[in-house]
PDB file of C-alpha atoms in Angstrom:
ATOM      1  CA  MET A   1       0.657   1.269  12.986  1.00  0.00           C
ATOM      2  CA  THR A   2       3.104   4.140  13.208  1.00  0.00           C
ATOM      3  CA  ILE A   3       3.991   6.429  10.395  1.00  0.00           C
ATOM      4  CA  GLU A   4       7.749   6.004  11.243  1.00  0.00           C
ATOM      5  CA  ASN A   5       7.669   2.288  10.837  1.00  0.00           C
ATOM      6  CA  VAL A   6       5.708   2.545   7.533  1.00  0.00           C
ATOM      7  CA  MET A   7       8.198   5.134   6.268  1.00  0.00           C
ATOM      8  CA  ILE A   8      11.132   2.892   6.900  1.00  0.00           C
ATOM      9  CA  LYS A   9       9.534  -0.014   5.088  1.00  0.00           C
ATOM     10  CA  PHE A  10       8.431   2.247   2.259  1.00  0.00           C
ATOM     11  CA  SER A  11      11.982   3.610   1.983  1.00  0.00           C
ATOM     12  CA  ASN A  12      13.287   0.038   1.687  1.00  0.00           C
ATOM     13  CA  LEU A  13      10.802  -0.670  -1.091  1.00  0.00           C
ATOM     14  CA  SER A  14      11.271   2.455  -3.054  1.00  0.00           C
ATOM     15  CA  GLY A  15      14.964   3.246  -2.414  1.00  0.00           C
ATOM     16  CA  ILE A  16      14.079   6.796  -1.298  1.00  0.00           C
ATOM     17  CA  SER A  17      15.819   8.246   1.779  1.00  0.00           C
ATOM     18  CA  GLY A  18      16.730  11.474   3.371  1.00  0.00           C
ATOM     19  CA  GLU A  19      14.903  14.698   2.440  1.00  0.00           C
ATOM     20  CA  ALA A  20      13.261  13.086  -0.576  1.00  0.00           C
ATOM     21  CA  LEU A  21      11.478  10.660   1.624  1.00  0.00           C
ATOM     22  CA  SER A  22       9.460  13.328   3.478  1.00  0.00           C
ATOM     23  CA  LYS A  23       7.720  14.196   0.220  1.00  0.00           C
ATOM     24  CA  TRP A  24       5.939  10.797   0.483  1.00  0.00           C
ATOM     25  CA  THR A  25       4.770  10.978   4.146  1.00  0.00           C
ATOM     26  CA  SER A  26       1.184  11.909   3.204  1.00  0.00           C
ATOM     27  CA  ILE A  27       0.891   8.996   0.899  1.00  0.00           C
ATOM     28  CA  CYS A  28       2.130   6.586   3.705  1.00  0.00           C
ATOM     29  CA  GLN A  29      -0.313   8.295   6.144  1.00  0.00           C
ATOM     30  CA  ASP A  30      -3.140   7.748   3.677  1.00  0.00           C
ATOM     31  CA  SER A  31      -2.183   4.186   3.290  1.00  0.00           C
ATOM     32  CA  ILE A  32      -2.296   3.630   6.998  1.00  0.00           C
ATOM     33  CA  ASN A  33      -5.691   5.401   7.272  1.00  0.00           C
ATOM     34  CA  GLU A  34      -7.068   3.248   4.403  1.00  0.00           C
ATOM     35  CA  ILE A  35      -6.065  -0.052   5.971  1.00  0.00           C
ATOM     36  CA  SER A  36      -7.104   1.036   9.418  1.00  0.00           C
ATOM     37  CA  SER A  37     -10.493   2.046   8.196  1.00  0.00           C
ATOM     38  CA  LYS A  38     -11.050  -1.420   6.671  1.00  0.00           C
ATOM     39  CA  LEU A  39     -10.095  -3.466   9.721  1.00  0.00           C
ATOM     40  CA  ARG A  40     -12.823  -5.630  11.194  1.00  0.00           C
ATOM     41  CA  GLU A  41     -14.127  -4.308  14.589  1.00  0.00           C
ATOM     42  CA  ASP A  42     -12.851  -7.253  16.537  1.00  0.00           C
ATOM     43  CA  ILE A  43      -9.320  -6.790  15.438  1.00  0.00           C
ATOM     44  CA  ILE A  44      -6.795  -5.325  17.778  1.00  0.00           C
ATOM     45  CA  GLU A  45      -4.386  -3.374  15.657  1.00  0.00           C
ATOM     46  CA  SER A  46      -1.432  -3.616  17.974  1.00  0.00           C
ATOM     47  CA  GLU A  47      -1.553  -7.443  17.766  1.00  0.00           C
ATOM     48  CA  HIS A  48      -0.992  -7.338  13.966  1.00  0.00           C
ATOM     49  CA  GLU A  49       1.274  -4.204  13.781  1.00  0.00           C
ATOM     50  CA  GLU A  50       4.053  -5.809  11.692  1.00  0.00           C
ATOM     51  CA  GLU A  51       1.910  -7.150   8.901  1.00  0.00           C
ATOM     52  CA  LEU A  52      -0.296  -4.128   8.830  1.00  0.00           C
ATOM     53  CA  GLU A  53       2.665  -1.817   8.531  1.00  0.00           C
ATOM     54  CA  SER A  54       4.198  -3.985   5.871  1.00  0.00           C
ATOM     55  CA  ALA A  55       0.943  -3.849   3.938  1.00  0.00           C
ATOM     56  CA  ALA A  56       0.744  -0.033   4.273  1.00  0.00           C
ATOM     57  CA  ALA A  57       4.258   0.228   2.918  1.00  0.00           C
ATOM     58  CA  ALA A  58       3.419  -1.968  -0.028  1.00  0.00           C
ATOM     59  CA  LEU A  59       0.305   0.071  -0.725  1.00  0.00           C
ATOM     60  CA  SER A  60       2.320   3.307  -0.362  1.00  0.00           C
ATOM     61  CA  PHE A  61       4.943   1.866  -2.687  1.00  0.00           C
ATOM     62  CA  TYR A  62       2.218   1.130  -5.353  1.00  0.00           C
ATOM     63  CA  LYS A  63       0.872   4.656  -4.962  1.00  0.00           C
ATOM     64  CA  TYR A  64       4.297   5.972  -5.292  1.00  0.00           C
ATOM     65  CA  VAL A  65       4.844   4.111  -8.598  1.00  0.00           C
ATOM     66  CA  LEU A  66       1.504   5.344  -9.970  1.00  0.00           C
ATOM     67  CA  CYS A  67       2.312   8.950  -8.877  1.00  0.00           C
ATOM     68  CA  THR A  68       5.830   8.922 -10.076  1.00  0.00           C
ATOM     69  CA  SER A  69       4.878   7.511 -13.487  1.00  0.00           C
ATOM     70  CA  ILE A  70       2.254  10.118 -14.041  1.00  0.00           C
ATOM     71  CA  GLN A  71       4.496  12.980 -13.031  1.00  0.00           C
ATOM     72  CA  ASP A  72       7.726  11.799 -14.628  1.00  0.00           C
ATOM     73  CA  ASP A  73       6.613   9.647 -17.622  1.00  0.00           C
ATOM     74  CA  LEU A  74       9.044  11.487 -19.849  1.00  0.00           C
ATOM     75  CA  ASN A  75      11.828  11.891 -17.466  1.00  0.00           C
ATOM     76  CA  PRO A  76      14.570   9.451 -18.444  1.00  0.00           C
ATOM     77  CA  GLU A  77      15.796   9.359 -14.710  1.00  0.00           C
ATOM     78  CA  ASN A  78      12.565   7.551 -13.765  1.00  0.00           C
ATOM     79  CA  GLN A  79      12.131   5.325 -16.796  1.00  0.00           C
ATOM     80  CA  TYR A  80      12.249   2.301 -14.706  1.00  0.00           C
ATOM     81  CA  ILE A  81       9.212   3.382 -12.669  1.00  0.00           C
ATOM     82  CA  SER A  82       7.177   4.257 -15.746  1.00  0.00           C
ATOM     83  CA  ASN A  83       7.867   0.818 -17.152  1.00  0.00           C
ATOM     84  CA  PRO A  84       4.791  -1.384 -17.186  1.00  0.00           C
ATOM     85  CA  TYR A  85       6.848  -4.127 -15.601  1.00  0.00           C
ATOM     86  CA  THR A  86       7.438  -2.036 -12.547  1.00  0.00           C
ATOM     87  CA  LYS A  87       3.792  -1.083 -12.326  1.00  0.00           C
ATOM     88  CA  ASN A  88       2.772  -4.841 -12.481  1.00  0.00           C
ATOM     89  CA  LEU A  89       5.370  -5.522  -9.891  1.00  0.00           C
ATOM     90  CA  ALA A  90       4.091  -2.859  -7.523  1.00  0.00           C
ATOM     91  CA  ILE A  91       0.459  -4.033  -7.859  1.00  0.00           C
ATOM     92  CA  SER A  92       1.551  -7.639  -7.302  1.00  0.00           C
ATOM     93  CA  LEU A  93       3.466  -6.684  -4.224  1.00  0.00           C
ATOM     94  CA  TRP A  94       0.491  -4.830  -2.795  1.00  0.00           C
ATOM     95  CA  GLN A  95      -1.932  -7.556  -3.732  1.00  0.00           C
ATOM     96  CA  GLU A  96       0.368 -10.091  -1.988  1.00  0.00           C
ATOM     97  CA  TYR A  97       0.472  -8.004   1.340  1.00  0.00           C
ATOM     98  CA  LYS A  98      -3.314  -7.434   1.010  1.00  0.00           C
ATOM     99  CA  ASN A  99      -4.009 -11.161   0.720  1.00  0.00           C
ATOM    100  CA  ASN A 100      -1.867 -11.604   3.896  1.00  0.00           C
ATOM    101  CA  ILE A 101      -4.055  -9.321   5.923  1.00  0.00           C
ATOM    102  CA  SER A 102      -7.305 -10.248   4.363  1.00  0.00           C
ATOM    103  CA  PRO A 103      -8.526 -12.222   7.484  1.00  0.00           C
ATOM    104  CA  LEU A 104      -8.206  -8.909   9.372  1.00  0.00           C
ATOM    105  CA  LEU A 105     -10.211  -6.789   6.926  1.00  0.00           C
ATOM    106  CA  ILE A 106     -13.997  -6.250   6.435  1.00  0.00           C
ATOM    107  CA  ASP A 107     -15.075  -8.289   3.360  1.00  0.00           C
ATOM    108  CA  SER A 108     -16.309  -5.493   0.972  1.00  0.00           C
ATOM    109  CA  ASN A 109     -16.585  -8.006  -1.934  1.00  0.00           C
ATOM    110  CA  PHE A 110     -19.528  -9.833  -0.380  1.00  0.00           C
ATOM    111  CA  LEU A 111     -22.823  -9.378  -2.226  1.00  0.00           C
ATOM    112  CA  PHE A 112     -26.134 -10.480  -0.953  1.00  0.00           C
ATOM    113  CA  LYS A 113     -28.707 -11.388  -3.527  1.00  0.00           C
ATOM    114  CA  GLU A 114     -32.190 -12.988  -3.486  1.00  0.00           C
ATOM    115  CA  VAL A 115     -32.405 -16.286  -5.326  1.00  0.00           C
ATOM    116  CA  ILE A 116     -35.669 -16.649  -7.227  1.00  0.00           C
TER     117      ILE A 116
END
């Protein structure tokens, strides 16, 4: 995954461009790192670059919505971001992309218990 490709996809989702986009580079890099750290050992990242970058952009968009709504909850310019509908849309988008790459990820929800 490249930060440049994730930033382009994030820009398309968020509508942010130009100088304002650079403010979100660290969030996009964090999303790349988070997804990369959860890849199964047998996965060759370059073979799944497109879907991984899209998932990283969707995760970044979700983080952007959360950060912006916390920072600008009272700012009328960003009311659409603070709207619960937008937050639900962002989490749904991220969940859809996460489901798409789930075969590539380590299953962290597996729980082994003893049956008595």
